[in-house]
Coordinates of C-alpha atoms in Angstrom, one line a residue:
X251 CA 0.0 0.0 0.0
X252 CA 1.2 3.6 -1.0
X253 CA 1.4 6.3 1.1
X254 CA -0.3 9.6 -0.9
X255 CA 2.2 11.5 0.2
X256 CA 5.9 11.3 1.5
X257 CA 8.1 14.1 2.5
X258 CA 11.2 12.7 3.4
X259 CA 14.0 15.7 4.6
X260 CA 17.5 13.4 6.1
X261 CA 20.8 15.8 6.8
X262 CA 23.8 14.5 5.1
X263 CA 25.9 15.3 8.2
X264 CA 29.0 13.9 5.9
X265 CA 29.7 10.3 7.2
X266 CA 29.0 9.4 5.8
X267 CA 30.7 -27.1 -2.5
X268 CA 34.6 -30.7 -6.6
X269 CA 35.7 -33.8 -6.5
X270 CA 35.9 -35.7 -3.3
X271 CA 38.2 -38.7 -2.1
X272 CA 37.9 -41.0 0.9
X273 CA 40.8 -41.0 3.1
X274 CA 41.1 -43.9 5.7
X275 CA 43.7 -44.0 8.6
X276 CA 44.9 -47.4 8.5
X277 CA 46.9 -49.4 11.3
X278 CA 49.8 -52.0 10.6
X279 CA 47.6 -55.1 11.3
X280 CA 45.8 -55.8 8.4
X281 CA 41.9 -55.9 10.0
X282 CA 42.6 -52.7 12.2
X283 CA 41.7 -51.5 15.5
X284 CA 38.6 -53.3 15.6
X285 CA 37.3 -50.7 18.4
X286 CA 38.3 -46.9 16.0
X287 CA 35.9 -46.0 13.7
X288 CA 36.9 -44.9 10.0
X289 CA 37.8 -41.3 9.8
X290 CA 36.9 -39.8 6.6
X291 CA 37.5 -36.3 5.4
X292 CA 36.2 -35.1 2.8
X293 CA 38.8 -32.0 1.2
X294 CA 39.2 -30.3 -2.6
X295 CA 41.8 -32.6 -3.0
X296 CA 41.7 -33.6 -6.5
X297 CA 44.7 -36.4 -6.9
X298 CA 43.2 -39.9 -6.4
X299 CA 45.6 -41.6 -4.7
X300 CA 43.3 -44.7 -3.9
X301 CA 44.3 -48.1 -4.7
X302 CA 41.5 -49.7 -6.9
X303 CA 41.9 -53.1 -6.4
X304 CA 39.6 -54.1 -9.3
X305 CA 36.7 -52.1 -8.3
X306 CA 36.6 -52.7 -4.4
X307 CA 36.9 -49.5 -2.0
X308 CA 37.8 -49.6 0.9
X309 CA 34.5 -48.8 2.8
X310 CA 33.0 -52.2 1.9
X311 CA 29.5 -50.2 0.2
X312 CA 28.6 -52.0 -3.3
X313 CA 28.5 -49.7 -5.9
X314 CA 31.2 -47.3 -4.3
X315 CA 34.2 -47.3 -6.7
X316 CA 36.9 -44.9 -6.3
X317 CA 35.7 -42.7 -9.1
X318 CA 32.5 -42.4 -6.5
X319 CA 32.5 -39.5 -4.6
X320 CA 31.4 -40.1 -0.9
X321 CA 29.4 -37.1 -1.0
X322 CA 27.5 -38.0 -4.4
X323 CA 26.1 -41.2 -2.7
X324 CA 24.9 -39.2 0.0
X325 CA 23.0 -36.9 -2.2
X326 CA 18.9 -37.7 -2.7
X327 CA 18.6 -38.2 -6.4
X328 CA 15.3 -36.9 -6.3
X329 CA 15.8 -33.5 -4.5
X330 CA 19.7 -33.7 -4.8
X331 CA 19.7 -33.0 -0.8
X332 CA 22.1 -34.5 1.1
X333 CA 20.0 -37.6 2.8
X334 CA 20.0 -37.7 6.6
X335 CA 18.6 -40.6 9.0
X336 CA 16.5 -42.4 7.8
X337 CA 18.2 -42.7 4.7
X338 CA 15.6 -45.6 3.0
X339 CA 16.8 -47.7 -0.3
X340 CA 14.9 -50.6 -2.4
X341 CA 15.7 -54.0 -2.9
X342 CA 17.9 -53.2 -5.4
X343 CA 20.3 -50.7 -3.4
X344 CA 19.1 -47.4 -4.5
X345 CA 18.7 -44.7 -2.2
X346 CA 16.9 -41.7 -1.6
X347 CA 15.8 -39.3 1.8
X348 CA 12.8 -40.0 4.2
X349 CA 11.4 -36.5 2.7
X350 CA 11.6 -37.8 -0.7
X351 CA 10.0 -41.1 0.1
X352 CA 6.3 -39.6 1.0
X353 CA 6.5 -38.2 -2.8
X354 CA 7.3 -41.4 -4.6
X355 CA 4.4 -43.4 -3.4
X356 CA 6.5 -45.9 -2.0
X357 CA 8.1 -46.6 -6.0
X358 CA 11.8 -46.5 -6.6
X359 CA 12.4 -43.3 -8.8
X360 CA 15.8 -44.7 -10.3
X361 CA 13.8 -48.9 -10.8
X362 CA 10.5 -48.2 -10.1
X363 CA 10.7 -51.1 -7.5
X364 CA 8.7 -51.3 -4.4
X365 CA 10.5 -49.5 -1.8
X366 CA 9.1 -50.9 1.6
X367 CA 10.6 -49.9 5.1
X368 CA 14.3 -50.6 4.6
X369 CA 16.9 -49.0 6.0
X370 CA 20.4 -48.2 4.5
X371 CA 22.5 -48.5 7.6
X372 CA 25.6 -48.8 6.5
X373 CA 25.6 -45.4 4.2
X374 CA 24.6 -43.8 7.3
X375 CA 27.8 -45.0 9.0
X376 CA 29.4 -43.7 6.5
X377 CA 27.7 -40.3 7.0
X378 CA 28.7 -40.3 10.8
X379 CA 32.7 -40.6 9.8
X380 CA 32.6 -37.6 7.5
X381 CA 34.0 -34.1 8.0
X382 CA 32.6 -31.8 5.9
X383 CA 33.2 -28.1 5.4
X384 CA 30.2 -25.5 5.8
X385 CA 28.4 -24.8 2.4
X386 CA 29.2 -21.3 3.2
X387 CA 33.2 -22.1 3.0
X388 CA 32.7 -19.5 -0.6
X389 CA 31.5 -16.6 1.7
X390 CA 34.0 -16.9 4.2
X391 CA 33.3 -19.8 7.0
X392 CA 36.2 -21.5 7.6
X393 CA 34.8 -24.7 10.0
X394 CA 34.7 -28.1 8.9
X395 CA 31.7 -30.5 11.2
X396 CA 31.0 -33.9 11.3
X397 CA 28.4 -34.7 8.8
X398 CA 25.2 -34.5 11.3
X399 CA 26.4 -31.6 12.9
X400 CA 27.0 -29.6 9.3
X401 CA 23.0 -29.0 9.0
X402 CA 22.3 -27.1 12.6
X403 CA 25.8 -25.0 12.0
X404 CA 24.7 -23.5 8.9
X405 CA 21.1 -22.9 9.4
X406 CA 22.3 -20.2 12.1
X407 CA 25.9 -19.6 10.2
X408 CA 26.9 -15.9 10.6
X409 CA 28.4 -16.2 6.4
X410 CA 25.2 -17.4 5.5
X411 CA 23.0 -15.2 3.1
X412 CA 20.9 -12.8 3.9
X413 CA 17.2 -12.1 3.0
X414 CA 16.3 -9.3 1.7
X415 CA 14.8 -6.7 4.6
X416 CA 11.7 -5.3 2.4
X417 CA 9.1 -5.0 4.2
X418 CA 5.4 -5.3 2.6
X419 CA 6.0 -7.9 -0.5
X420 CA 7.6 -12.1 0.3
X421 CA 10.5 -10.7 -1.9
X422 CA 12.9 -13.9 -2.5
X423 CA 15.9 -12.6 -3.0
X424 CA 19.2 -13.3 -0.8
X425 CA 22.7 -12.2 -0.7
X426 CA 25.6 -10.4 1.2
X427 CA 24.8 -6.6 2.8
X428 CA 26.4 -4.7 -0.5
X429 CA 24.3 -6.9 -2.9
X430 CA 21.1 -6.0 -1.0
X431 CA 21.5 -2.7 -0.8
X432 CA 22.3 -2.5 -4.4
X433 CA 18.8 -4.8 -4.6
X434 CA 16.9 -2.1 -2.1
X435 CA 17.6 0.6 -4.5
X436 CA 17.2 -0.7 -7.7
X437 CA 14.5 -3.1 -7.9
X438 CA 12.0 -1.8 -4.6
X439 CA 13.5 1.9 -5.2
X440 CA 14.2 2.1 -1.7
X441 CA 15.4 5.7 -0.6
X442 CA 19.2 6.2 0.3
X443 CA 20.5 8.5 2.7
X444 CA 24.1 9.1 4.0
X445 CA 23.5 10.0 7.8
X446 CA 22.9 9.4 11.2
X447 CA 19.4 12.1 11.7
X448 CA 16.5 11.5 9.7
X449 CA 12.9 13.7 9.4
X450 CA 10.4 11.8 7.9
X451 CA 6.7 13.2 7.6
X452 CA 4.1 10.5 6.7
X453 CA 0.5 11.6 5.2
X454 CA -2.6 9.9 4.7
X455 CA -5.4 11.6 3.5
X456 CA -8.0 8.9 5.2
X457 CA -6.4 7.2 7.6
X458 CA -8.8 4.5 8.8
X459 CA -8.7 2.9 6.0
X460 CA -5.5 1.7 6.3
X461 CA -6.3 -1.3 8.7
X462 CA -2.7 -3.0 7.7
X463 CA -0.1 -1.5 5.7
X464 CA 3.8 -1.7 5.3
X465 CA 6.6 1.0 4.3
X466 CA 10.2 1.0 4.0
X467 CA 10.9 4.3 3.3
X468 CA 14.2 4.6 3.6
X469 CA 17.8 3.0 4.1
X470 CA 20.4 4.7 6.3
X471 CA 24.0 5.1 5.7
X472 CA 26.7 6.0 8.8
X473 CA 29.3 4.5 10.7
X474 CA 30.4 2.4 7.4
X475 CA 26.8 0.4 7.9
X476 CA 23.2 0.5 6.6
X477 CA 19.9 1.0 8.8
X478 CA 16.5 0.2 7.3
X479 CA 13.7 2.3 8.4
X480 CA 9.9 0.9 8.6
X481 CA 6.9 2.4 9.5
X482 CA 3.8 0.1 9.7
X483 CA 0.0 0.3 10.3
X484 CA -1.7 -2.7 12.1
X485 CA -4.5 -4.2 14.8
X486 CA -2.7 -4.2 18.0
X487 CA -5.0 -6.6 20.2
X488 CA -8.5 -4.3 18.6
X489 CA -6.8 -1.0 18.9
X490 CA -5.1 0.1 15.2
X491 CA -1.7 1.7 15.9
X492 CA 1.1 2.9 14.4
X493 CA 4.8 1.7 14.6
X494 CA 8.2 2.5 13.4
X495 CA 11.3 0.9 13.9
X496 CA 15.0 0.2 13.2
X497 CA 17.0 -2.5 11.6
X498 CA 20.6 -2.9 11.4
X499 CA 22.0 -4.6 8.2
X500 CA 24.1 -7.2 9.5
X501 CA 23.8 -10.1 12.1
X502 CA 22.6 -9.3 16.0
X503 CA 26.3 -9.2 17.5
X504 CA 27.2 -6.1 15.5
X505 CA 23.3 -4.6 16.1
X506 CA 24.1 -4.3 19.7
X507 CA 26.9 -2.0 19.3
X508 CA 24.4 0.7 18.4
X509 CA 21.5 2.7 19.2
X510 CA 18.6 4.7 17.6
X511 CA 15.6 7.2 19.2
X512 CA 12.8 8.1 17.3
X513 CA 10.9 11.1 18.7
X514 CA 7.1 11.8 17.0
X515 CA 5.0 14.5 18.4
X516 CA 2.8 18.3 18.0
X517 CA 1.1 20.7 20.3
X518 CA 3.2 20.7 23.0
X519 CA 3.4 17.0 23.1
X520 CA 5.6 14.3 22.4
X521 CA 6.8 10.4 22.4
X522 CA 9.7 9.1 22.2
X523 CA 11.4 5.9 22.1
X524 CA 14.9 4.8 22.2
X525 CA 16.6 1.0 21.7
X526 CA 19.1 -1.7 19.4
X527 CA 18.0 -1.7 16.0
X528 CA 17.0 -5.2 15.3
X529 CA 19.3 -7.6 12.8
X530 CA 17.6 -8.1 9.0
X531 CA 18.2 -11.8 10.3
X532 CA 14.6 -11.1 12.2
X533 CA 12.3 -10.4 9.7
X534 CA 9.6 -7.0 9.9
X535 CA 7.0 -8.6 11.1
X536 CA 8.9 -10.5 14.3
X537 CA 10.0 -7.3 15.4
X538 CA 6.4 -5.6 14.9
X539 CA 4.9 -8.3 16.9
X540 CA 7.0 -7.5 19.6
X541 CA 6.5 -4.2 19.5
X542 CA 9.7 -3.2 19.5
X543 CA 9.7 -0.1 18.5
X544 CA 8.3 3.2 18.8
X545 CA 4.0 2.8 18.6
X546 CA 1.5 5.3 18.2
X547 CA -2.5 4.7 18.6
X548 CA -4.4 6.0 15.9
X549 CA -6.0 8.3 18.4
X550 CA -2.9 10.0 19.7
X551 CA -1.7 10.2 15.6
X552 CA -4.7 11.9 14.7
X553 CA -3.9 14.4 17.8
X554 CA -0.3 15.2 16.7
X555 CA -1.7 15.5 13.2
X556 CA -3.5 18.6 14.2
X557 CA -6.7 20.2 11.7
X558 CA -10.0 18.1 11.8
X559 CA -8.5 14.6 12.3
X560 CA -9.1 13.4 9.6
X561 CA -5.5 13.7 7.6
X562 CA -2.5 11.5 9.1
X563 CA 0.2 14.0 9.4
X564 CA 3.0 12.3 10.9
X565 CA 6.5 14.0 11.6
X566 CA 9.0 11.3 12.9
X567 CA 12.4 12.3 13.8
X568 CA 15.4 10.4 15.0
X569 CA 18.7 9.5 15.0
X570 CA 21.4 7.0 15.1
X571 CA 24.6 6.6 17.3
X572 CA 27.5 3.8 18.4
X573 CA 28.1 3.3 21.4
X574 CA 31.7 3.4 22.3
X575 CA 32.9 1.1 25.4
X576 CA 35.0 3.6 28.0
X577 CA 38.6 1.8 28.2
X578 CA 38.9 3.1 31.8
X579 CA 35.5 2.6 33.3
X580 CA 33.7 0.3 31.6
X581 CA 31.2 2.9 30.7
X582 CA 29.2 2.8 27.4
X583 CA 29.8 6.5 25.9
X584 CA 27.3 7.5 22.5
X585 CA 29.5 8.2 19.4
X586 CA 27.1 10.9 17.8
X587 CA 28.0 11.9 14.0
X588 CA 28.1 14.9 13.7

């Protein structure tokens, strides 16, 4: 939903995943240390120093010649995923993840065998001796986990994409900060601003008929980061309010070394609210339902907006500032731009 009309005044205060080989420590004694487990890492290693041996590997798993990689046989062929327990094959060996399984009505996709309830165990032993770098390992994470410990790293990863912060549309478009903002202002035409203060005045011409509406009017530039502003109108329990709200372009570690006010008010009166700006990696609408953030009822809008009440005349001010951590005391001190 569009606001009619937008009058946006910010000082520029100045500031502005290759070929993978098995490798098996061996002992002397030709069976082993029957009690150690196979420790297998996967790595870009692309010389295959395996010994063939007509075909056999050395993981004892039909099908698995050295040309196989380990990582391949652990990959769903149906949504190309790596598999995770259950991992479920047919009768005649082929493989595919429990996910999977509820879409094939129960028929092999590679044989189109029945697949019953059978287990591949010994693939999943396999799984539990890999290592296995973090998919992210092109953006900058340098950890390798075991295999069943990969999937929880990188679902909270700090070098894993980010979403894009628009608010108002399910926009699916990811990346690192500089590709998003690029993203912000050319495809949703996002304003830009270079700054730490910003004056926004928001007008509606009827304002109860906006019931639920979202606006990002503008993204912030100072202290070498980016700040989205929102503004939002929505049912809080049955009262309709107002809300606005900062979030910092980056993950929630870095949020916390700043703060924001935002100050909206007329005739003599005035609210204010100050707090961290919230990480992108919390989407708009989990910070509005917290209500974090600076709300207005309608009511007290309509007040500030002066005239008849029946305009939305909104002036919002605020600004932005680091906090700096005081060597000698301890003590937080606000880096203001100035």
């Amino acid at each position: 939903m569009d606001l009619d009309n937008i009058e946006c005044v910010s000082s520029s205060d100045g500031l502005e995943d290759e070929e993978i080989h098995p490798q098996i420590a061996h002992n002397h004694h030709q069976f082993g240390n029957l009690n150690s487990k196979p420790h297998i890492i996967i790595n870009n290693n692309n010389n295959n120093n395996n010994n063939s041996n007509n075909g056999n590997n050395n993981l004892g798993i039909p099908g698995l010649t050295p040309a196989t990689s380990v990582h391949e046989l652990l990959e769903c062929p149906v949504c190309t995923n790596s598999m995770y327990p259950p991992i479920h094959q047919c009768h005649n060996g082929h493989t595919l993840c429990s996910t999977c399984k509820t879409r094939v009505q129960n028929r092999c996709p590679t044989c189109r065998q029945e697949l019953g309830d059978i287990r591949c165990l010994a693939l999943e032993k396999v799984a539990e001796s890999l290592e296995l770098p973090c998919r992210y390992i092109s953006l900058g994470c340098p950890e390798i986990f075991p295999y069943y410990s990969k999937l929880k790293h990188e679902a909270l990863c700090n070098f894993r994409p980010y979403s894009c912060p628009y608010a108002g549309s399910e926009c699916s478009v990811t990346g690192d900060i500089p590709f998003l903002v690029t993203h912000l202002r050319d495809d949703h035409k996002v304003d830009m601003h270079t700054g730490c203060t910003f004056n926004h005045r928001y007008v509606k011409s009827n304002p109860r008929e906006v019931e639920n509406a979202t606006w990002m009017l503008t993204v912030f530039h100072c202290f070498g980061q980016y700040f989205c502003l929102h503004f939002e109108a929505f049912q809080l329990g049955m009262a309709p309010v107002y809300m606005a709200f900062l979030r910092f372009m980056g993950d929630e570690a870095d949020a916390r070394n700043y703060s924001y006010s935002l100050e909206v008010g007329a005739n003599g009166r005035k609210l204010t609210w100050e707090g961290t700006p919230r990480s992108i990696r919390d989407s708009h609408r989990k910070v509005r339902d917290s209500h974090d953030g600076l709300i207005i009822q309608r009511n007290m809008a309509l007040f500030f907006s002066g005239g008849d009440r029946k305009e939305l005349k909104l002036r919002v001010t605020g600004k932005i500032w680091k906090e700096q951590q005081n060597q000698e005391g301890g003590v937080c001190i606000p880096n203001l731009c100035s």
